[in-house]
Structure formats: C-alpha cells, structure tokens
Amino acid sequence: MTFRARHLLGIEHLAPDEIRRVLDLADSYVDVNRRTMKQSDALAGMTQINMFFEASTRTQASFELAGKRLGADVMNMSVAQSSVKKGETLIDTAMTLNAMQPDLLVVRHPSSGAVNLLAEKVNCAVLNAGDGRHEHPTQALLDALTIRRAKGRIQRLTVAICGDIAHSRVARSNLILLGKMENRVRLIGPPTLMPTGVADFGCEVYDDMREGLEGADVVMMLRLQKERMDGAFIPSEREYYHRYGLDAEKLAYAKPDAIVMHPGPMNRGVEIDGTLADDINRSVIQEQVEMGVAVRMACMDLLARNLRAERGRAAVGVMA
Amino acid sequence: MTLYLQNARIIDPEAGTETVGNVILDGGVIAAIGQASAPAGAEVIDCDGKCLAPGIVDIGVKVCEPGERHKESFRSAGLAAAAGGVTTMVTRPDTTPAIDTPELLEFVTRRAAEVSPVRIRHMAALTKGREGREMVEVGFMLDAGAVAFTDCDNVVTSTKVASRCFTYARSLGALVIGHPQDPGLSAGAAVTNGKFASLRGLPGVHPMAERMGFDRDMALVEMTGVRYHADQITSARTLPALEQAKRNGLDVTAGVSIHHLTLNELDVGDYRTFFKVTPPLRSEDDRLAMVEAVASGLIDIISSMHTPQDEESKRLPFEEAASGAVALETFLPAAMRLYHAGAMDLPTLFRAMSLNPAKRLGLPQGRMAEGAPADLVLFDPDAPFLLDRFTLRSKSKNTPFDGQRMEGRVLATFVGGQQVFRAGE
C-alpha cells in the first residue's frame, strides 16, 4: 500500500490503495492532534507556502495548522497582497515562488485547471486546495475519513450529495472518491444546478429530495452560493429551502442512523436547518473540520516523503 | 516561364477523378493537362507519381496585421501558407482595428501584396468595429476588393441590425459570412457541454446554441435573400437545418474547420489550451457526422480557421486562455487523416478545400482545368513525419498537432505558374 503521487491535484489521479493510505495515516494524526503535545517533525526544515488566489478562511487555516503541527515553516500568501493585482501572470508568480525553494505549495485558484498548470512549472510538491469547479481533493479525503470513522467503512454505502452540484468542486472530488471506493452515489438538486452529462458518471440523479434521500447512509449538503440567484439557476432562497433544504422531516427519509455532513461555511435556513446542523446525534460537521487538519497533515507528510525520496535519488544520480 | 510537371497523379475535384499524366504551366495558367510531351525550353519537374491538386483556397485565415504583428504578419503567414499548399488565403477582418473602412482594406491589400508569396484576398467586417451596431460601407469595400463581409465570431445580436445589413448586402450581391451561434447560450463557454466538461469543471455550451444561431440566420436569409455562408458548422444537430435550407433553395453554403474534422473534445485532456478553439471541440459523434457531411457535400468548405496566439495568451488557466489554433501548415497533413481513414477520396477533399471555396467567392482558382490559374500543390499523401511546432513558419506556434504523427507532406507549391515553395528548402 504505497502512496506514489508527486502532487495532490485531484482525486482523479489517486488509486483506491493510495486513498486508503492517506486515511490510515490521517487516523493516526487525529490521535496526535488530540494530545496536548501536538508537534511532530515530519516536515521539519521544510517550507510550505499557502497561495490562495481566492478567499478562504477554514481551508487556509486548516492547511496552516497542519503544516505547523508537522514542523514546517509556513508562509501564507493571499491574493490581496500579491503581484497578481499588478498584472503578473500565474506562471510568473509560481516561478517567483519556486525560486524561493519551497517544498510544499498549497494552491487555491478560481479557475479550473489552474493548479495543474502551476504544478507543471515548479519543482516542489503541489497540493490543490480547490481549483474553480474542478477538484478539492483534501475535502473529499476528509469527508471520507469522517464517514469511515462514523460508519466503520468507506465502501458499500449509499451517499446522497445535495445542492449546487454543477458549481461544486467538493461534489466532483467526492463523487470520484466515493465511486472509486465502490459506494452508491446519489446526486440531488434542481436540474439547473446539475452538471451536464452527469448520468454518465455512474451515479443516480434525483430532483426530488425525499426520493433521493430514501435509505441513504450519508447525507452531504453543499453550500448554495448566493450569486446563483442572479444567473436564473433557482427562483428564490425560500423556494430552494422548501424543496432542497435539509430539515428533520426530509432527513427522516434517510436511514435512521444516517449522518449529516456539510463542507462549510453553512447558510443556515438556506440549505440546512440550523437545529439539525447542531444536532450532535446526526451532524458530523464539526468532526469534518477536525478531520480536515489530520487529512492535510497526512497528505503533506506523504508528499514530503516522496519528495525526499525523489531528491535522494537525484543526489545519488549526481554522485554516480 | 513554362513549367512541365511530369508523371503526376492529377487530382481533379471538378470531375472527381485521379489520373496519371503531365501538366504544363504557362503564362500563369494551366496550359495543358494529359499526355502532352514537354514543350521546348520548359523547365521539367518530375513529380514521381505524387499528387498534384489545385492549391487550397482557405477562407477565414487570421493574419494579425494590423494590431498584433508579433503573432503573425502577412509575410510569416504567406510563408506558412506556401509551405502548407495554401495558394489563396482569404483573411479575416477580426484584427485590431477591425477591417471596417475602405482605407484599412487598401492598407492590408497593399501590405499583403508586398510580402506574401501566395495570393491573399480579404474579407471585411460587416459592422463597424464588429460591434453589431452600424453597417460598414459595403459598396466602397466591394470596390476596394472585399470578397465577403463578416463580423467573425462576434455575432450581430440585434436582428434589426442584422436584417438591414443582410438586405443592403443583398442589393449589392455581397456574400455575408455568419458565425452560427446563439450569443446568450454560448456566453462564457470554454468547452462543449457534457461529461468531459463536467469532470474538468469547465463552463460548457450546449451544441444547440449553434443550431439556434443557424436557425436565426436562415430566417434572416429567407427574409432578405442575401448570399450566406456559415463559417463553421460543427454539430450534428445543425445538419438537418442546413439540409432544409439548401432544399428550400436559399443561397446558403457551410464550412467546417479542419480541427473539428480531426479532433474531439477529449483531446483537451488535462487543460491543454492549444486545443481551445471557437466553437469548442465537439463529441466524437459530432466529429464523425461532420466528416460524413463533408463527404456527402452537405458541408461545402473546409477551412483552417488559422488563428495565431502567442505563448503568453495560451499559458493561462484554460478558461482564461485565448482561443484558436494555427493551421496553415498542418491543414493538408491533417486533412490526409480523413483520406487515410477512408472517409473520403482526394478529389472530394480538394472539392471542399479548393474548388468550393473559390467558387463561393467567385474566384477562378480551385480548378484543375486548362485555362485555370496555375495555382497548384504537389504533395505526398503518405509521407510520415513527427510534427515539432517550433519548425512551423508561423510566428505563433499554437498547434494542437505538436508531437503528433502526421502523414502527408507538401512537396511543392505553385502560384500563378511560379514555384513558391519546395520541400527541403
């Protein structure tokens, strides 16, 4: 069971055994994180740069904390202070940072594929912290870890993903991961927020939430972005909440022990009922945040090991 | 000077035949085709049984003069065309500024004539600045040599403006070239809708946007009687409408780009921006339908849609990257893929690449006939090579065929009876 990847650009490129490797290692980091003494030296001496071209609080904080707990030097670069505003291209920004010899580059960008492009140009390991509507691999991994810990397994489960699927990188990464691990995935949402060609993804598509939730083990809610109202995707927040907001009544269609997940930040009263979100018997939303740090530690640890091995081989090559 | 091309496999797109024989070029025209022996004093070129066809007449070439000469100039485009067997380039007016006045048209005509080894004809914008508001001086532009009027991929959204432009153009017998695409539905799209677009998280457009645009234009053509050519039909959903328009007797022809005949949406792979074109590459089903439509003659014309973009415009995230691909030099080798796949024979290909475009523009080129202009291409349809984009003569190197195996090579190109290109030089 090895983790071979050089970068973490998407779940698409991971094999099932690599996913299991990340989750197993993350499990051990959960224990570390619950101790008072949380420091490890897995990334000691290494430099991690967080490059966020799109605003983020929780993901950036989670990556920062993960890097610090592993002993890396962490630097945050947010777009507001960057030269991107001065017209520098993405590639030039990447090359500039690359020249500073970072070991891990964590990138979020509003354009799909931007992180792939950047990864081609740098020498370090690149982690995709979300690119456009493409992928958000660490989110899918932390969701998988949360599910595995709550359900005892991450296969043969029925998982319902509800909401704005079309614009969601979280949905895409989860869809791919859950498929690879042999789960039954249902997508629930208004047809205007469904990606095209979705029937070819090997999942079931519902526009009736109650039907879609029938017998589900896991209910994953997605954030509804307010700007979707402008593009005539949905008529109003209240109609959306009425048809696709998760409340106790709709949740009753899922299995009695079904868990409720949300990648955050939540719009209470738009896609999820506030009381339900806080119900510790059903909602694992806080666990997801905790698992996020552990999963990111595991991903960076594994990538750093591969990076060291690669550099070691290169050094031997030079001597020979 | 007289040229004697002996032992050639002569492709005649008009007759639909291939025959082995000799061709005599004299006084800028084809003087004789058949078994005639070499006239005294003629320079003899042994074709070694290779193919000789009317040179390609390429409607819709973007030369970036004026405005972006660093991407392509008339000189570099002309050299690329000669090396690609394109003997007449018909340029697009989507330059900066757009070719929307007779003075600008005269400027590019003069520039082109000074530096290009191949013939260049120019299209003019249909509306000023290609903004879809005011009509250009269609009459003056015709007098100055415009062969067609088009706003390229800027669709004239106002049907009132479009109807007036069409009506006015009709009165002067001008050819209008439309870009069938509903601008609303296709806004912001980088790829074609479908599983691939969804997986890559890229904004897609439904191919129905093309049908909508085409249907609208057909209503306007029926209303005004204008001569109309659709620059690119790329979706199977548009074909029945095209067939219907032709059956109804509308003066309508249609084109397709060589890229839409040889590539599909999956070629984009991991966000490869050299595969970003307008309209976006389609599904394999659509590609096959387009190939069949060219073979049957429903689609009349194949174009390169040569669109130079520098490295900076392409080294960006896919959505932000510029659209378009260079194609003058890869046009013929790419077209040979259709021949080798058994989709169509060489006369059919050259009907779509040479004869039909010349006919549509009222040019005497495109024919393998005595008395026709001696614009010819000699090529080996079987010669294999690996394409290295940095060997291209275009200033911009944005070809989707980089690193790919191609079959079919231009050996020599003749324009007006003069040899303007010979392989290996």
mmCIF file of C-alpha atoms in Angstrom, chain B residues 190-410:
data_model
loop_
_atom_site.group_PDB
_atom_site.id
_atom_site.type_symbol
_atom_site.label_atom_id
_atom_site.label_comp_id
_atom_site.label_asym_id
_atom_site.label_seq_id
_atom_site.Cartn_x
_atom_site.Cartn_y
_atom_site.Cartn_z
ATOM 1 C CA ALA B 190 -14.800 27.205 -22.899
ATOM 2 C CA VAL B 191 -15.764 23.684 -23.946
ATOM 3 C CA THR B 192 -18.770 21.693 -25.153
ATOM 4 C CA ASN B 193 -21.290 20.568 -22.547
ATOM 5 C CA GLY B 194 -21.068 17.002 -21.416
ATOM 6 C CA LYS B 195 -19.352 14.534 -19.158
ATOM 7 C CA PHE B 196 -15.880 15.761 -20.035
ATOM 8 C CA ALA B 197 -16.732 19.424 -19.356
ATOM 9 C CA SER B 198 -18.279 18.444 -16.031
ATOM 10 C CA LEU B 199 -15.289 16.335 -14.991
ATOM 11 C CA ARG B 200 -12.879 19.128 -15.772
ATOM 12 C CA GLY B 201 -15.140 21.699 -14.132
ATOM 13 C CA LEU B 202 -15.120 23.893 -17.220
ATOM 14 C CA PRO B 203 -18.062 26.024 -18.350
ATOM 15 C CA GLY B 204 -19.657 24.373 -21.366
ATOM 16 C CA VAL B 205 -22.072 25.305 -24.115
ATOM 17 C CA HIS B 206 -24.751 23.035 -25.479
ATOM 18 C CA PRO B 207 -24.242 22.369 -29.217
ATOM 19 C CA MET B 208 -27.836 23.504 -29.637
ATOM 20 C CA ALA B 209 -26.514 27.079 -29.405
ATOM 21 C CA GLU B 210 -25.128 26.568 -32.898
ATOM 22 C CA ARG B 211 -28.485 25.353 -34.231
ATOM 23 C CA MET B 212 -30.247 28.337 -32.683
ATOM 24 C CA GLY B 213 -27.818 30.748 -34.297
ATOM 25 C CA PHE B 214 -28.135 28.951 -37.615
ATOM 26 C CA ASP B 215 -31.939 28.894 -37.480
ATOM 27 C CA ARG B 216 -31.992 32.607 -36.775
ATOM 28 C CA ASP B 217 -29.662 33.337 -39.658
ATOM 29 C CA MET B 218 -31.712 31.149 -42.002
ATOM 30 C CA ALA B 219 -34.836 33.131 -41.125
ATOM 31 C CA LEU B 220 -32.920 36.310 -41.961
ATOM 32 C CA VAL B 221 -31.622 34.811 -45.209
ATOM 33 C CA GLU B 222 -35.132 33.765 -46.209
ATOM 34 C CA MET B 223 -36.356 37.245 -45.341
ATOM 35 C CA THR B 224 -33.634 39.180 -47.167
ATOM 36 C CA GLY B 225 -32.402 36.848 -49.902
ATOM 37 C CA VAL B 226 -28.749 37.517 -49.069
ATOM 38 C CA ARG B 227 -25.975 35.162 -50.181
ATOM 39 C CA TYR B 228 -24.861 33.486 -46.963
ATOM 40 C CA HIS B 229 -22.048 31.234 -45.848
ATOM 41 C CA ALA B 230 -21.896 29.729 -42.351
ATOM 42 C CA ASP B 231 -18.238 29.842 -41.287
ATOM 43 C CA GLN B 232 -18.308 26.695 -39.177
ATOM 44 C CA ILE B 233 -20.924 24.018 -38.696
ATOM 45 C CA THR B 234 -19.633 21.688 -36.012
ATOM 46 C CA SER B 235 -22.642 19.926 -34.518
ATOM 47 C CA ALA B 236 -24.772 17.130 -35.921
ATOM 48 C CA ARG B 237 -27.797 18.970 -34.592
ATOM 49 C CA THR B 238 -27.325 21.737 -37.161
ATOM 50 C CA LEU B 239 -27.108 19.443 -40.181
ATOM 51 C CA PRO B 240 -30.852 18.842 -40.705
ATOM 52 C CA ALA B 241 -31.413 22.609 -40.648
ATOM 53 C CA LEU B 242 -28.642 23.112 -43.192
ATOM 54 C CA GLU B 243 -30.094 20.427 -45.414
ATOM 55 C CA GLN B 244 -33.523 22.018 -45.159
ATOM 56 C CA ALA B 245 -32.175 25.477 -46.023
ATOM 57 C CA LYS B 246 -30.462 24.139 -49.115
ATOM 58 C CA ARG B 247 -33.542 22.188 -50.152
ATOM 59 C CA ASN B 248 -35.614 25.347 -49.778
ATOM 60 C CA GLY B 249 -33.390 26.984 -52.350
ATOM 61 C CA LEU B 250 -31.711 29.508 -50.063
ATOM 62 C CA ASP B 251 -28.335 30.702 -51.331
ATOM 63 C CA VAL B 252 -26.509 29.079 -48.432
ATOM 64 C CA THR B 253 -23.208 27.256 -48.059
ATOM 65 C CA ALA B 254 -21.453 25.975 -44.968
ATOM 66 C CA GLY B 255 -17.928 25.404 -43.775
ATOM 67 C CA VAL B 256 -16.149 23.488 -41.058
ATOM 68 C CA SER B 257 -12.666 23.805 -39.633
ATOM 69 C CA ILE B 258 -10.068 21.106 -40.118
ATOM 70 C CA HIS B 259 -9.798 20.836 -36.325
ATOM 71 C CA HIS B 260 -13.438 19.932 -35.906
ATOM 72 C CA LEU B 261 -12.932 17.187 -38.504
ATOM 73 C CA THR B 262 -9.853 15.672 -36.897
ATOM 74 C CA LEU B 263 -10.079 16.306 -33.133
ATOM 75 C CA ASN B 264 -12.708 15.920 -30.450
ATOM 76 C CA GLU B 265 -13.425 17.355 -27.001
ATOM 77 C CA LEU B 266 -11.426 14.683 -25.188
ATOM 78 C CA ASP B 267 -8.233 15.926 -26.845
ATOM 79 C CA VAL B 268 -8.283 18.824 -24.381
ATOM 80 C CA GLY B 269 -7.097 16.272 -21.817
ATOM 81 C CA ASP B 270 -5.573 17.938 -18.798
ATOM 82 C CA TYR B 271 -6.449 21.509 -19.767
ATOM 83 C CA ARG B 272 -4.326 21.697 -22.906
ATOM 84 C CA THR B 273 -5.032 25.209 -24.123
ATOM 85 C CA PHE B 274 -3.754 24.603 -27.673
ATOM 86 C CA PHE B 275 -6.964 22.618 -28.107
ATOM 87 C CA LYS B 276 -9.124 25.580 -27.158
ATOM 88 C CA VAL B 277 -10.856 26.789 -30.306
ATOM 89 C CA THR B 278 -14.086 28.589 -31.211
ATOM 90 C CA PRO B 279 -16.562 26.940 -31.298
ATOM 91 C CA PRO B 280 -15.166 24.399 -28.825
ATOM 92 C CA LEU B 281 -14.237 20.912 -29.995
ATOM 93 C CA ARG B 282 -17.232 18.597 -30.043
ATOM 94 C CA SER B 283 -18.002 14.976 -29.239
ATOM 95 C CA GLU B 284 -16.683 12.148 -31.395
ATOM 96 C CA ASP B 285 -20.224 11.581 -32.712
ATOM 97 C CA ASP B 286 -20.344 15.165 -33.903
ATOM 98 C CA ARG B 287 -16.919 14.887 -35.481
ATOM 99 C CA LEU B 288 -17.948 11.804 -37.425
ATOM 100 C CA ALA B 289 -21.158 13.497 -38.551
ATOM 101 C CA MET B 290 -19.146 16.472 -39.846
ATOM 102 C CA VAL B 291 -16.784 14.200 -41.768
ATOM 103 C CA GLU B 292 -19.748 12.480 -43.353
ATOM 104 C CA ALA B 293 -21.358 15.825 -44.200
ATOM 105 C CA VAL B 294 -18.204 16.964 -45.995
ATOM 106 C CA ALA B 295 -18.022 13.669 -47.883
ATOM 107 C CA SER B 296 -21.655 13.975 -48.977
ATOM 108 C CA GLY B 297 -21.223 17.620 -49.966
ATOM 109 C CA LEU B 298 -23.737 18.931 -47.436
ATOM 110 C CA ILE B 299 -20.904 20.898 -45.875
ATOM 111 C CA ASP B 300 -19.228 22.634 -48.774
ATOM 112 C CA ILE B 301 -15.977 24.012 -47.470
ATOM 113 C CA ILE B 302 -13.143 23.059 -45.117
ATOM 114 C CA SER B 303 -11.134 25.930 -43.652
ATOM 115 C CA SER B 304 -8.055 26.053 -41.491
ATOM 116 C CA MET B 305 -9.508 28.812 -39.263
ATOM 117 C CA HIS B 306 -5.856 29.679 -38.734
ATOM 118 C CA THR B 307 -5.712 31.734 -35.539
ATOM 119 C CA PRO B 308 -2.243 32.610 -34.245
ATOM 120 C CA GLN B 309 -1.837 33.109 -30.492
ATOM 121 C CA ASP B 310 1.432 33.760 -28.723
ATOM 122 C CA GLU B 311 2.691 31.698 -25.802
ATOM 123 C CA GLU B 312 1.523 34.282 -23.282
ATOM 124 C CA SER B 313 -2.080 34.089 -24.449
ATOM 125 C CA LYS B 314 -2.063 30.317 -24.116
ATOM 126 C CA ARG B 315 -0.013 29.773 -20.943
ATOM 127 C CA LEU B 316 -3.001 30.527 -18.749
ATOM 128 C CA PRO B 317 -5.696 28.571 -16.981
ATOM 129 C CA PHE B 318 -7.977 27.076 -19.656
ATOM 130 C CA GLU B 319 -10.907 29.429 -19.144
ATOM 131 C CA GLU B 320 -8.683 32.498 -19.375
ATOM 132 C CA ALA B 321 -6.536 31.282 -22.268
ATOM 133 C CA ALA B 322 -7.067 32.714 -25.741
ATOM 134 C CA SER B 323 -8.939 30.648 -28.290
ATOM 135 C CA GLY B 324 -7.663 29.478 -31.668
ATOM 136 C CA ALA B 325 -5.004 27.374 -33.345
ATOM 137 C CA VAL B 326 -2.545 27.917 -36.175
ATOM 138 C CA ALA B 327 -3.238 25.602 -39.079
ATOM 139 C CA LEU B 328 -1.909 26.830 -42.417
ATOM 140 C CA GLU B 329 0.953 24.340 -42.438
ATOM 141 C CA THR B 330 -0.887 21.463 -40.792
ATOM 142 C CA PHE B 331 -4.067 21.836 -42.851
ATOM 143 C CA LEU B 332 -3.123 19.409 -45.607
ATOM 144 C CA PRO B 333 -1.422 16.784 -43.400
ATOM 145 C CA ALA B 334 -4.421 16.859 -41.049
ATOM 146 C CA ALA B 335 -6.797 16.528 -43.991
ATOM 147 C CA MET B 336 -4.858 13.449 -45.078
ATOM 148 C CA ARG B 337 -6.083 11.779 -41.881
ATOM 149 C CA LEU B 338 -9.549 11.819 -43.414
ATOM 150 C CA TYR B 339 -8.191 10.310 -46.619
ATOM 151 C CA HIS B 340 -6.213 7.608 -44.807
ATOM 152 C CA ALA B 341 -9.208 6.797 -42.609
ATOM 153 C CA GLY B 342 -11.135 6.068 -45.803
ATOM 154 C CA ALA B 343 -13.661 8.823 -45.075
ATOM 155 C CA MET B 344 -13.243 10.476 -48.472
ATOM 156 C CA ASP B 345 -11.072 10.351 -51.578
ATOM 157 C CA LEU B 346 -8.684 13.082 -52.626
ATOM 158 C CA PRO B 347 -10.927 14.726 -55.273
ATOM 159 C CA THR B 348 -13.650 15.058 -52.617
ATOM 160 C CA LEU B 349 -11.210 16.605 -50.173
ATOM 161 C CA PHE B 350 -9.977 19.126 -52.724
ATOM 162 C CA ARG B 351 -13.523 19.912 -53.745
ATOM 163 C CA ALA B 352 -14.015 21.130 -50.155
ATOM 164 C CA MET B 353 -10.573 22.721 -49.733
ATOM 165 C CA SER B 354 -10.005 24.314 -53.148
ATOM 166 C CA LEU B 355 -12.861 24.199 -55.638
ATOM 167 C CA ASN B 356 -15.860 25.089 -53.472
ATOM 168 C CA PRO B 357 -14.296 27.988 -51.556
ATOM 169 C CA ALA B 358 -13.064 29.552 -54.825
ATOM 170 C CA LYS B 359 -16.470 29.094 -56.422
ATOM 171 C CA ARG B 360 -18.251 30.579 -53.454
ATOM 172 C CA LEU B 361 -16.086 33.696 -53.575
ATOM 173 C CA GLY B 362 -16.289 33.951 -57.359
ATOM 174 C CA LEU B 363 -12.557 33.323 -57.790
ATOM 175 C CA PRO B 364 -11.162 31.493 -60.844
ATOM 176 C CA GLN B 365 -8.909 29.288 -58.649
ATOM 177 C CA GLY B 366 -9.554 25.816 -57.345
ATOM 178 C CA ARG B 367 -9.840 24.012 -60.672
ATOM 179 C CA MET B 368 -7.618 21.527 -62.458
ATOM 180 C CA ALA B 369 -8.522 22.674 -65.947
ATOM 181 C CA GLU B 370 -6.827 24.156 -68.951
ATOM 182 C CA GLY B 371 -7.022 27.926 -68.702
ATOM 183 C CA ALA B 372 -7.420 27.921 -64.907
ATOM 184 C CA PRO B 373 -4.834 29.814 -62.815
ATOM 185 C CA ALA B 374 -1.700 27.725 -62.315
ATOM 186 C CA ASP B 375 -2.103 27.567 -58.502
ATOM 187 C CA LEU B 376 -1.183 24.016 -57.599
ATOM 188 C CA VAL B 377 0.104 21.894 -54.762
ATOM 189 C CA LEU B 378 2.288 18.837 -55.198
ATOM 190 C CA PHE B 379 2.177 16.518 -52.201
ATOM 191 C CA ASP B 380 2.921 13.031 -50.995
ATOM 192 C CA PRO B 381 -0.181 11.804 -49.141
ATOM 193 C CA ASP B 382 1.765 9.011 -47.458
ATOM 194 C CA ALA B 383 4.943 10.720 -46.242
ATOM 195 C CA PRO B 384 5.086 10.294 -42.452
ATOM 196 C CA PHE B 385 6.588 12.819 -40.057
ATOM 197 C CA LEU B 386 6.507 13.855 -36.436
ATOM 198 C CA LEU B 387 5.306 17.425 -36.033
ATOM 199 C CA ASP B 388 7.511 19.730 -33.995
ATOM 200 C CA ARG B 389 5.703 23.006 -33.501
ATOM 201 C CA PHE B 390 8.903 25.011 -33.434
ATOM 202 C CA THR B 391 9.543 24.117 -37.077
ATOM 203 C CA LEU B 392 6.403 25.959 -38.148
ATOM 204 C CA ARG B 393 6.871 29.100 -40.209
ATOM 205 C CA SER B 394 4.033 30.933 -38.472
ATOM 206 C CA LYS B 395 5.244 33.378 -35.852
ATOM 207 C CA SER B 396 2.894 31.707 -33.387
ATOM 208 C CA LYS B 397 3.357 28.024 -32.671
ATOM 209 C CA ASN B 398 -0.009 27.177 -31.145
ATOM 210 C CA THR B 399 -0.802 23.979 -32.995
ATOM 211 C CA PRO B 400 -2.776 21.161 -31.395
ATOM 212 C CA PHE B 401 -0.791 18.686 -33.503
ATOM 213 C CA ASP B 402 2.519 19.274 -31.711
ATOM 214 C CA GLY B 403 4.342 15.991 -31.213
ATOM 215 C CA GLN B 404 1.798 14.056 -33.233
ATOM 216 C CA ARG B 405 2.434 11.659 -36.090
ATOM 217 C CA MET B 406 1.217 13.096 -39.356
ATOM 218 C CA GLU B 407 1.008 11.526 -42.786
ATOM 219 C CA GLY B 408 1.068 13.708 -45.869
ATOM 220 C CA ARG B 409 3.594 16.293 -46.831
ATOM 221 C CA VAL B 410 3.612 19.207 -49.241
#
